[in-house]
CSV table of C-alpha atoms (C1' of nucleotides) in Angstrom, one decimal:
chain,number,residue,atom,x,y,z
A,105,UNK,CA,73.5,97.5,62.6
A,106,UNK,CA,70.9,95.5,64.5
A,107,UNK,CA,72.0,97.2,67.7
A,108,UNK,CA,69.8,95.3,70.1
A,109,UNK,CA,68.9,96.7,73.5
A,110,UNK,CA,70.9,94.3,75.7
A,111,UNK,CA,73.9,92.8,74.0
A,112,UNK,CA,77.0,94.9,73.8
A,113,UNK,CA,79.7,92.8,75.3
A,114,UNK,CA,82.0,93.3,72.3
A,115,UNK,CA,81.7,97.1,72.3
A,116,UNK,CA,81.1,97.8,76.0
A,117,UNK,CA,84.2,95.9,77.2
A,118,UNK,CA,86.7,98.1,75.3
A,119,UNK,CA,84.7,101.2,76.4
A,120,UNK,CA,85.1,100.1,80.0
A,121,UNK,CA,88.8,99.8,79.6
A,122,UNK,CA,89.1,103.1,77.7
A,123,UNK,CA,87.2,104.9,80.4
A,124,UNK,CA,89.2,103.3,83.2
A,125,UNK,CA,92.4,104.2,81.5
A,126,UNK,CA,91.5,107.8,81.0
A,127,UNK,CA,90.1,108.2,84.5
A,128,UNK,CA,92.9,106.4,86.3
A,129,UNK,CA,95.4,108.6,84.5
A,130,UNK,CA,93.6,111.8,85.3
A,131,UNK,CA,92.6,111.2,88.9
A,132,UNK,CA,94.5,108.1,90.1
A,133,UNK,CA,93.2,104.6,90.6
A,134,UNK,CA,92.3,105.1,94.3
A,135,UNK,CA,90.4,108.3,93.5
A,136,UNK,CA,88.2,106.9,90.8
A,137,UNK,CA,85.1,105.1,91.6
A,138,UNK,CA,83.4,102.3,89.7
A,139,UNK,CA,80.4,104.6,89.4
A,140,UNK,CA,82.5,107.2,87.6
A,141,UNK,CA,83.7,104.6,85.1
A,142,UNK,CA,80.2,103.4,84.6
A,143,UNK,CA,78.9,107.0,84.0
A,144,UNK,CA,81.6,107.5,81.4
A,145,UNK,CA,80.6,104.3,79.6
A,146,UNK,CA,76.9,105.0,80.0
A,147,UNK,CA,75.9,102.0,82.0
A,148,UNK,CA,75.1,101.4,85.7
A,149,UNK,CA,77.8,100.4,88.1
A,150,UNK,CA,76.6,96.9,88.4
A,151,UNK,CA,77.1,96.2,84.7
A,152,UNK,CA,80.8,96.8,84.9
A,153,UNK,CA,81.1,93.5,86.7
A,154,UNK,CA,80.3,91.7,83.5
A,155,UNK,CA,83.7,92.8,82.2
A,156,UNK,CA,86.0,92.7,85.2
A,157,UNK,CA,85.8,90.7,88.4
A,158,UNK,CA,86.8,93.7,90.3
A,159,UNK,CA,88.5,97.1,90.2
A,160,UNK,CA,91.9,95.8,91.0
A,161,UNK,CA,91.8,93.4,88.0
A,162,UNK,CA,90.8,96.2,85.7
A,163,UNK,CA,93.9,98.2,86.7
A,164,UNK,CA,96.2,95.2,86.5
A,165,UNK,CA,95.0,94.2,83.0
A,166,UNK,CA,95.5,97.8,81.7
A,167,UNK,CA,99.0,97.8,83.0
A,168,UNK,CA,99.8,94.3,81.8
A,169,UNK,CA,98.4,94.9,78.3
A,170,UNK,CA,100.5,98.1,78.0
A,171,UNK,CA,103.7,96.4,79.1
A,172,UNK,CA,103.1,93.4,76.7
A,173,UNK,CA,102.5,95.7,73.8
A,174,UNK,CA,105.7,97.6,74.7
A,175,UNK,CA,107.7,94.5,74.8
A,176,UNK,CA,106.3,93.2,71.5
A,177,UNK,CA,107.1,96.5,69.9
A,178,UNK,CA,110.6,96.7,71.1
A,179,UNK,CA,111.3,93.1,70.1
A,180,UNK,CA,110.3,94.1,66.6
A,181,UNK,CA,113.1,96.7,66.3
A,182,UNK,CA,115.6,95.8,63.6
A,183,UNK,CA,118.9,94.1,64.4
A,184,UNK,CA,122.2,95.7,63.7
A,185,UNK,CA,125.3,97.1,65.3
A,186,UNK,CA,124.9,98.5,68.9
A,187,UNK,CA,125.0,102.1,67.9
A,188,UNK,CA,122.2,101.6,65.4
A,189,UNK,CA,120.1,99.6,67.8
A,190,UNK,CA,120.6,102.3,70.4
A,191,UNK,CA,119.4,105.0,68.1
A,192,UNK,CA,116.4,102.9,67.1
A,193,UNK,CA,115.6,102.3,70.8
A,194,UNK,CA,115.8,106.0,71.7
A,195,UNK,CA,113.5,107.1,68.9
A,196,UNK,CA,111.1,104.2,69.4
A,197,UNK,CA,110.8,104.8,73.2
A,198,UNK,CA,110.0,108.5,72.7
A,199,UNK,CA,107.4,107.8,69.9
A,200,UNK,CA,105.8,104.8,71.6
A,201,UNK,CA,105.4,106.6,74.9
A,202,UNK,CA,104.2,109.8,73.3
A,203,UNK,CA,101.4,107.9,71.6
A,204,UNK,CA,100.1,106.4,74.9
A,205,UNK,CA,100.4,109.0,77.6
A,206,UNK,CA,97.6,107.6,79.8
A,207,UNK,CA,98.9,104.1,79.8
A,208,UNK,CA,102.5,105.2,80.4
A,209,UNK,CA,101.3,107.4,83.3
A,210,UNK,CA,99.4,104.6,84.9
A,211,UNK,CA,102.2,102.1,84.4
A,212,UNK,CA,104.6,104.3,86.3
A,213,UNK,CA,102.3,105.8,88.9
A,214,UNK,CA,99.9,103.0,90.0
A,215,UNK,CA,102.4,100.3,90.8
A,216,UNK,CA,101.8,100.9,94.5
A,217,UNK,CA,98.1,100.2,94.0
A,218,UNK,CA,98.7,96.7,92.7
A,219,UNK,CA,98.2,93.6,94.8
A,220,UNK,CA,101.5,91.9,95.5
A,221,UNK,CA,101.1,89.2,92.9
A,222,UNK,CA,100.0,91.6,90.2
A,223,UNK,CA,102.9,93.9,91.2
A,224,UNK,CA,105.4,91.1,90.7
A,225,UNK,CA,104.1,90.3,87.2
A,226,UNK,CA,104.2,93.9,86.1
A,227,UNK,CA,107.7,94.4,87.6
A,228,UNK,CA,108.9,91.3,85.7
A,229,UNK,CA,107.7,92.8,82.4
A,230,UNK,CA,109.3,96.1,83.2
A,231,UNK,CA,112.6,94.3,83.9
A,232,UNK,CA,112.5,92.6,80.6
A,233,UNK,CA,112.1,96.0,78.9
A,234,UNK,CA,115.0,97.4,80.8
A,235,UNK,CA,117.1,94.4,80.0
A,236,UNK,CA,116.7,95.1,76.3
A,237,UNK,CA,118.4,98.5,76.6
A,238,UNK,CA,120.9,97.1,79.1
A,239,UNK,CA,122.0,94.5,76.6
A,240,UNK,CA,122.4,97.0,73.8
A,241,UNK,CA,124.8,98.8,76.1
A,242,UNK,CA,126.6,95.6,77.1
A,243,UNK,CA,126.9,94.6,73.4
A,244,UNK,CA,128.3,98.1,72.6
A,245,UNK,CA,130.9,97.9,75.3
A,246,UNK,CA,131.9,94.4,74.3
A,247,UNK,CA,132.2,95.6,70.7
A,248,UNK,CA,134.2,98.6,71.9
A,249,UNK,CA,131.7,100.9,70.2
A,250,UNK,CA,130.6,102.4,73.5
A,251,UNK,CA,132.6,103.7,76.5
A,252,UNK,CA,130.4,103.2,79.5
A,253,UNK,CA,131.1,102.6,83.2
A,254,UNK,CA,128.1,100.6,83.9
A,255,UNK,CA,125.5,99.2,81.4
A,256,UNK,CA,122.8,98.8,84.1
A,257,UNK,CA,123.1,102.3,85.5
A,258,UNK,CA,123.2,103.7,81.9
A,259,UNK,CA,120.0,101.8,81.0
A,260,UNK,CA,118.1,103.1,84.0
A,261,UNK,CA,119.4,106.6,83.4
A,262,UNK,CA,118.4,106.6,79.7
A,263,UNK,CA,115.0,105.1,80.2
A,264,UNK,CA,114.2,107.7,82.9
A,265,UNK,CA,115.5,110.5,80.7
A,266,UNK,CA,113.4,109.3,77.7
A,267,UNK,CA,110.2,108.7,79.7
A,268,UNK,CA,110.5,112.2,81.1
A,269,UNK,CA,109.6,113.6,77.7
A,270,UNK,CA,106.0,112.8,78.4
A,271,UNK,CA,106.0,115.2,81.4
A,272,UNK,CA,106.8,118.3,79.4
A,273,UNK,CA,106.4,117.7,75.6
A,274,UNK,CA,103.2,118.8,74.0
A,275,UNK,CA,102.6,118.6,70.3
A,276,UNK,CA,102.1,121.9,68.7
A,277,UNK,CA,104.7,123.7,70.9
A,278,UNK,CA,108.1,125.0,70.1
A,279,UNK,CA,109.5,121.7,69.0
A,280,UNK,CA,108.2,118.8,66.9
A,281,UNK,CA,108.3,115.3,68.2
A,282,UNK,CA,111.0,114.4,65.6
A,283,UNK,CA,113.1,117.4,66.7
A,284,UNK,CA,112.8,116.1,70.3
A,285,UNK,CA,113.9,112.7,69.1
A,286,UNK,CA,116.9,114.3,67.4
A,287,UNK,CA,117.9,116.2,70.5
A,288,UNK,CA,117.6,113.1,72.8
A,289,UNK,CA,119.5,111.0,70.4
A,290,UNK,CA,122.2,113.5,70.3
A,291,UNK,CA,122.5,113.5,74.0
A,292,UNK,CA,122.4,109.8,74.3
A,293,UNK,CA,124.8,109.3,71.5
A,294,UNK,CA,127.3,111.6,73.2
A,295,UNK,CA,126.8,109.9,76.5
A,296,UNK,CA,128.0,106.5,75.2
A,297,UNK,CA,131.1,107.6,73.4
A,298,UNK,CA,134.3,108.7,74.9
A,299,UNK,CA,134.4,112.4,75.7
A,300,UNK,CA,137.7,112.5,73.7
A,301,UNK,CA,136.1,111.2,70.5
A,302,UNK,CA,136.4,107.8,69.0
A,303,UNK,CA,137.5,105.0,71.3
A,304,UNK,CA,140.6,103.5,69.7
A,305,UNK,CA,143.6,105.2,71.4
B,27,UNK,CA,108.5,115.0,133.3
B,28,UNK,CA,105.6,117.3,133.0
B,29,UNK,CA,104.0,115.5,130.1
B,30,UNK,CA,100.5,116.7,130.7
B,31,UNK,CA,97.6,114.7,129.3
B,32,UNK,CA,96.4,117.2,126.8
B,33,UNK,CA,99.0,119.5,125.4
B,34,UNK,CA,101.2,118.3,122.6
B,35,UNK,CA,100.8,120.8,119.9
B,36,UNK,CA,104.5,121.2,119.4
B,37,UNK,CA,105.1,117.5,119.1
B,38,UNK,CA,101.8,116.2,117.6
B,39,UNK,CA,101.9,118.6,114.6
B,40,UNK,CA,105.2,117.3,113.2
B,41,UNK,CA,104.0,113.8,113.9
B,42,UNK,CA,100.9,114.4,111.9
B,43,UNK,CA,103.0,115.7,108.9
B,44,UNK,CA,105.4,112.8,109.2
B,45,UNK,CA,102.6,110.2,109.2
B,46,UNK,CA,100.9,111.9,106.3
B,47,UNK,CA,104.2,112.1,104.3
B,48,UNK,CA,104.8,108.4,104.8
B,49,UNK,CA,101.3,107.2,104.2
B,50,UNK,CA,100.8,109.4,101.1
B,51,UNK,CA,104.0,108.1,99.6
B,52,UNK,CA,103.2,104.5,100.3
B,53,UNK,CA,99.6,104.4,99.3
B,54,UNK,CA,98.7,107.7,97.5
B,55,UNK,CA,96.9,110.7,98.8
B,56,UNK,CA,93.5,109.6,97.6
B,57,UNK,CA,93.8,106.2,99.2
B,58,UNK,CA,94.8,107.4,102.6
B,59,UNK,CA,92.1,108.4,105.1
B,60,UNK,CA,92.3,110.9,107.9
B,61,UNK,CA,91.6,108.0,110.2
B,62,UNK,CA,94.7,106.1,109.0
B,63,UNK,CA,96.9,109.2,109.6
B,64,UNK,CA,95.3,109.6,113.1
B,65,UNK,CA,95.9,105.9,113.9
B,66,UNK,CA,99.6,106.3,112.9
B,67,UNK,CA,100.0,109.4,115.1
B,68,UNK,CA,98.1,107.8,118.0
B,69,UNK,CA,95.2,110.2,118.2
B,70,UNK,CA,91.6,110.2,117.1
B,71,UNK,CA,90.6,111.5,113.7
B,72,UNK,CA,89.0,114.6,115.0
B,73,UNK,CA,92.2,115.8,116.7
B,74,UNK,CA,94.0,116.1,113.3
B,75,UNK,CA,91.9,119.2,112.5
B,76,UNK,CA,93.8,121.1,115.2
B,77,UNK,CA,96.8,120.9,112.9
B,78,UNK,CA,95.4,121.2,109.4
B,79,UNK,CA,92.2,122.8,108.1
B,80,UNK,CA,91.7,119.8,105.8
B,81,UNK,CA,93.4,117.0,104.0
B,82,UNK,CA,94.1,119.0,100.9
B,83,UNK,CA,96.0,121.6,102.8
B,84,UNK,CA,98.0,118.9,104.5
B,85,UNK,CA,99.1,117.6,101.1
B,86,UNK,CA,99.8,121.0,99.7
B,87,UNK,CA,102.0,122.1,102.7
B,88,UNK,CA,104.1,118.9,102.5
B,89,UNK,CA,104.7,119.6,98.8
B,90,UNK,CA,105.4,123.3,99.2
B,91,UNK,CA,107.8,122.8,102.2
B,92,UNK,CA,109.7,120.2,100.1
B,93,UNK,CA,110.0,122.5,97.1
B,94,UNK,CA,111.0,125.5,99.2
B,95,UNK,CA,113.7,123.4,100.9
B,96,UNK,CA,114.9,122.2,97.6
B,97,UNK,CA,115.1,125.7,96.2
B,98,UNK,CA,116.9,127.0,99.2
B,99,UNK,CA,119.4,124.2,99.0
B,100,UNK,CA,120.1,124.6,95.3
B,101,UNK,CA,120.5,128.4,95.8
B,102,UNK,CA,123.2,127.6,98.3
B,103,UNK,CA,125.4,125.8,95.8
B,104,UNK,CA,128.8,127.5,95.2
B,105,UNK,CA,129.3,129.8,92.2
B,106,UNK,CA,131.9,129.1,89.6
B,107,UNK,CA,132.4,128.2,85.9
B,108,UNK,CA,129.5,126.4,84.3
B,109,UNK,CA,131.1,123.0,84.3
B,110,UNK,CA,131.8,123.1,88.0
B,111,UNK,CA,128.3,124.3,88.7
B,112,UNK,CA,126.9,121.5,86.6
B,113,UNK,CA,128.9,118.9,88.5
B,114,UNK,CA,127.7,120.4,91.9
B,115,UNK,CA,124.1,120.3,90.6
B,116,UNK,CA,124.3,116.7,89.5
B,117,UNK,CA,125.8,115.5,92.8
B,118,UNK,CA,123.5,117.7,94.9
B,119,UNK,CA,120.3,116.6,93.1
B,120,UNK,CA,121.1,112.9,93.6
B,121,UNK,CA,122.0,113.3,97.3
B,122,UNK,CA,119.2,115.6,98.2
B,123,UNK,CA,116.5,113.4,96.5
B,124,UNK,CA,118.1,110.3,98.0
B,125,UNK,CA,117.6,111.7,101.5
B,126,UNK,CA,113.9,112.5,101.0
B,127,UNK,CA,112.4,109.6,99.0
B,128,UNK,CA,108.9,110.1,100.4
B,129,UNK,CA,108.7,113.8,99.7
B,130,UNK,CA,110.2,113.4,96.2
B,131,UNK,CA,107.7,110.7,95.4
B,132,UNK,CA,104.8,112.9,96.6
B,133,UNK,CA,106.0,116.0,94.8
B,134,UNK,CA,106.0,114.1,91.5
B,135,UNK,CA,103.0,111.9,91.9
B,136,UNK,CA,100.4,113.9,93.7
B,137,UNK,CA,100.3,117.0,91.5
B,138,UNK,CA,97.1,115.8,90.0
B,139,UNK,CA,95.5,115.7,93.5
B,140,UNK,CA,96.1,119.4,94.1
B,141,UNK,CA,93.4,122.0,93.9
B,142,UNK,CA,94.1,124.4,90.9
B,143,UNK,CA,95.5,127.2,93.0
B,144,UNK,CA,97.8,124.9,95.0
B,145,UNK,CA,98.8,123.2,91.8
B,146,UNK,CA,99.9,126.6,90.3
B,147,UNK,CA,102.0,127.4,93.3
B,148,UNK,CA,103.8,124.1,93.3
B,149,UNK,CA,104.4,124.3,89.5
B,150,UNK,CA,105.9,127.7,89.9
B,151,UNK,CA,108.4,126.4,92.4
B,152,UNK,CA,109.3,123.5,90.2
B,153,UNK,CA,109.8,125.8,87.3
B,154,UNK,CA,112.2,127.9,89.4
B,155,UNK,CA,114.2,124.7,90.1
B,156,UNK,CA,114.3,123.7,86.4
B,157,UNK,CA,115.4,127.2,85.6
B,158,UNK,CA,118.5,126.8,87.8
B,159,UNK,CA,119.7,124.0,85.7
B,160,UNK,CA,118.6,125.5,82.4
B,161,UNK,CA,120.7,128.7,83.2
B,162,UNK,CA,123.7,126.6,84.0
B,163,UNK,CA,123.4,125.1,80.5
B,164,UNK,CA,122.8,128.5,78.9
B,165,UNK,CA,125.8,130.0,80.6
B,166,UNK,CA,127.9,127.0,79.5
B,167,UNK,CA,126.8,127.4,75.9
B,168,UNK,CA,127.5,131.2,76.0
B,169,UNK,CA,130.9,130.5,77.5
B,170,UNK,CA,131.5,127.9,74.8
B,171,UNK,CA,132.2,125.4,77.6
B,172,UNK,CA,129.2,123.2,76.5
B,173,UNK,CA,128.0,122.1,73.2
B,174,UNK,CA,124.2,121.7,73.5
B,175,UNK,CA,121.4,121.9,71.0
B,176,UNK,CA,118.8,123.2,73.5
B,177,UNK,CA,119.3,124.2,77.1
B,178,UNK,CA,115.7,123.8,78.0
B,179,UNK,CA,115.4,120.2,76.6
B,180,UNK,CA,118.8,119.3,78.2
B,181,UNK,CA,117.6,120.6,81.6
B,182,UNK,CA,114.4,118.5,81.4
B,183,UNK,CA,116.4,115.4,80.3
B,184,UNK,CA,119.0,115.7,83.0
B,185,UNK,CA,116.5,116.3,85.8
B,186,UNK,CA,114.4,113.3,84.8
B,187,UNK,CA,117.5,111.2,84.5
B,188,UNK,CA,118.7,112.2,88.0
B,189,UNK,CA,115.4,111.9,89.7
B,190,UNK,CA,115.1,108.4,88.3
B,191,UNK,CA,117.9,107.3,90.6
B,192,UNK,CA,115.3,107.1,93.4
B,193,UNK,CA,113.3,104.5,91.6
B,194,UNK,CA,116.1,101.9,91.5
B,195,UNK,CA,118.9,102.8,93.9
B,196,UNK,CA,118.9,101.2,97.3
B,197,UNK,CA,121.7,101.8,99.8
B,198,UNK,CA,123.6,98.6,100.6
B,199,UNK,CA,123.3,97.3,97.1
B,200,UNK,CA,126.0,96.8,94.5
B,201,UNK,CA,126.9,100.5,94.3
B,202,UNK,CA,127.4,103.2,96.9
B,203,UNK,CA,125.6,106.5,96.5
B,204,UNK,CA,128.9,108.2,95.7
B,205,UNK,CA,129.6,105.7,93.0
B,206,UNK,CA,126.2,106.4,91.5
B,207,UNK,CA,127.0,110.1,91.7
B,208,UNK,CA,130.2,109.5,89.9
B,209,UNK,CA,128.5,107.5,87.1
B,210,UNK,CA,125.8,110.0,86.6
B,211,UNK,CA,128.3,112.9,86.5
B,212,UNK,CA,130.3,111.0,83.9
B,213,UNK,CA,127.2,110.6,81.7
B,214,UNK,CA,126.1,114.2,82.1
B,215,UNK,CA,129.6,115.5,81.5
B,216,UNK,CA,129.9,113.7,78.3
B,217,UNK,CA,126.5,114.8,77.3
B,218,UNK,CA,127.4,118.5,77.3
B,219,UNK,CA,130.7,118.3,75.6
B,220,UNK,CA,131.4,117.8,71.9
B,221,UNK,CA,131.5,114.1,71.0
B,222,UNK,CA,134.8,115.0,69.3
B,223,UNK,CA,136.4,116.2,72.6
B,224,UNK,CA,137.2,119.8,73.6
B,225,UNK,CA,135.4,122.5,71.9
B,226,UNK,CA,137.9,124.8,70.4
B,227,UNK,CA,138.5,123.8,66.8
C,42,DG,C1',73.6,92.1,79.4
C,43,DT,C1',71.7,95.7,81.9
C,44,DC,C1',68.9,97.2,85.3
C,45,DT,C1',67.3,98.5,90.2
C,46,DA,C1',68.0,97.9,94.9
C,47,DT,C1',70.7,97.0,98.7
C,48,DA,C1',74.3,95.3,102.2
C,49,DT,C1',78.1,96.8,104.4
C,50,DT,C1',81.7,99.6,105.1
C,51,DC,C1',84.2,103.7,104.9
C,52,DT,C1',84.8,108.6,104.0
C,53,DG,C1',85.8,113.9,105.3
C,54,DA,C1',84.4,116.8,108.5
C,55,DT,C1',81.9,118.8,112.7
C,56,DA,C1',79.8,119.4,117.6
C,57,DG,C1',80.3,119.5,122.1
C,58,DA,C1',82.0,117.2,126.6
C,59,DC,C1',86.0,117.1,129.3
D,76,DG,C1',94.1,119.5,122.8
D,77,DT,C1',91.9,115.3,122.7
D,78,DC,C1',88.1,112.7,123.1
D,79,DT,C1',83.4,110.4,121.6
D,80,DA,C1',79.6,110.5,118.8
D,81,DT,C1',77.6,111.6,114.7
D,82,DC,C1',76.2,113.6,110.1
D,83,DA,C1',75.7,113.0,105.3
D,84,DG,C1',77.3,110.9,101.6
D,85,DA,C1',80.1,107.7,98.8
D,86,DA,C1',82.5,103.5,98.2
D,87,DT,C1',82.8,98.3,96.4
D,88,DA,C1',80.4,94.6,95.5
D,89,DT,C1',76.3,91.5,95.2
D,90,DA,C1',71.3,89.7,94.3
D,91,DG,C1',67.7,89.1,91.6
D,92,DA,C1',64.1,91.0,88.2
D,93,DC,C1',63.7,91.7,83.3
DNA sequence: GTCTATATTCTGATAGAC
DNA sequence: GTCTATCAGAATATAGAC
């Protein structure tokens, strides 16, 4: 209670970020004005500058926070043999991205609107995420659990494939999310084993 | 010879489209001004309106032309048994998209900047392309050449995976384009056959 | 912390001379 | 077909009152 007339820094800040996230995802960073964000939040445009030095920083922090959260989550996945880690990764990636469609969209679509320094920082975070999957693949090849021509290419292929779920899947449609996870895991699983079955000759 | 001072409709028009394609891909439709396009072409902003009624139509026609060209090309792929058609599709998709990175980028990223009617038309073209791959999968399942849980899901997964090549592959790097085509075909091939090998029991 | 007011610049699009 | 000039409005960001 005690909602005074002029002191909302703790609540307005998150509302600014939420409005920016939604608007950037729907219309694109360049197409969204600070006035639109302010209107969504319910303040005047000038007030936004209490929460961000400028529009560019607002975009950058949304992307960085998303990538950091993604990395923390993937680092929390359980250890185990490569095949189990791969299955966890596949199911995790689909679920995590499904829960944050706006942030995912922005993280992939607005890279070109980042200033060079900001771009480098986001790209470094993305590379760290890709490296997680790549090392699952490398470990699996080393352990002779996987048969793969190129761990790097496979990592890029699988991440693109999994992220693509967000472009077509809608809850309440023909398939449940867990059915989609099952289908994708089936495809990825087959992709990493020999077409002839188990690996030992 | 005979380059008169004020008559370039046949050459300026394509230059306008080429400049718009490049600028939209690099900075995004909303972030690019008609004046920037004009500067690239070497004319004044007003002159652009001899070639397009407005900026929106310019974007729409770039996307439509790309999708039509894609559909014509995929329709020209040779017939044959499902496994051969699938291999042709995989190699074709990678090569075709590699040759047109700007158009591909725009076709995937600027959908949200299309007016509703234009959006519907582009979406219909995209669905027709996805249906080509989906029917290869359906035919393969019917012919018992493929083992797949869901032809629709597999089509979306494979298209996303293949299109993703454009985000990381650069000619002159570690891999040649044809090596990439080989790797992706290997992965897709394994994805559609039983993990236990050939399908007959 | 939010407001109003404003500076400065840029936007898409049009009119009319040549 | 291209130009210059311009309209009408919107943009980011800042200054200063409250």
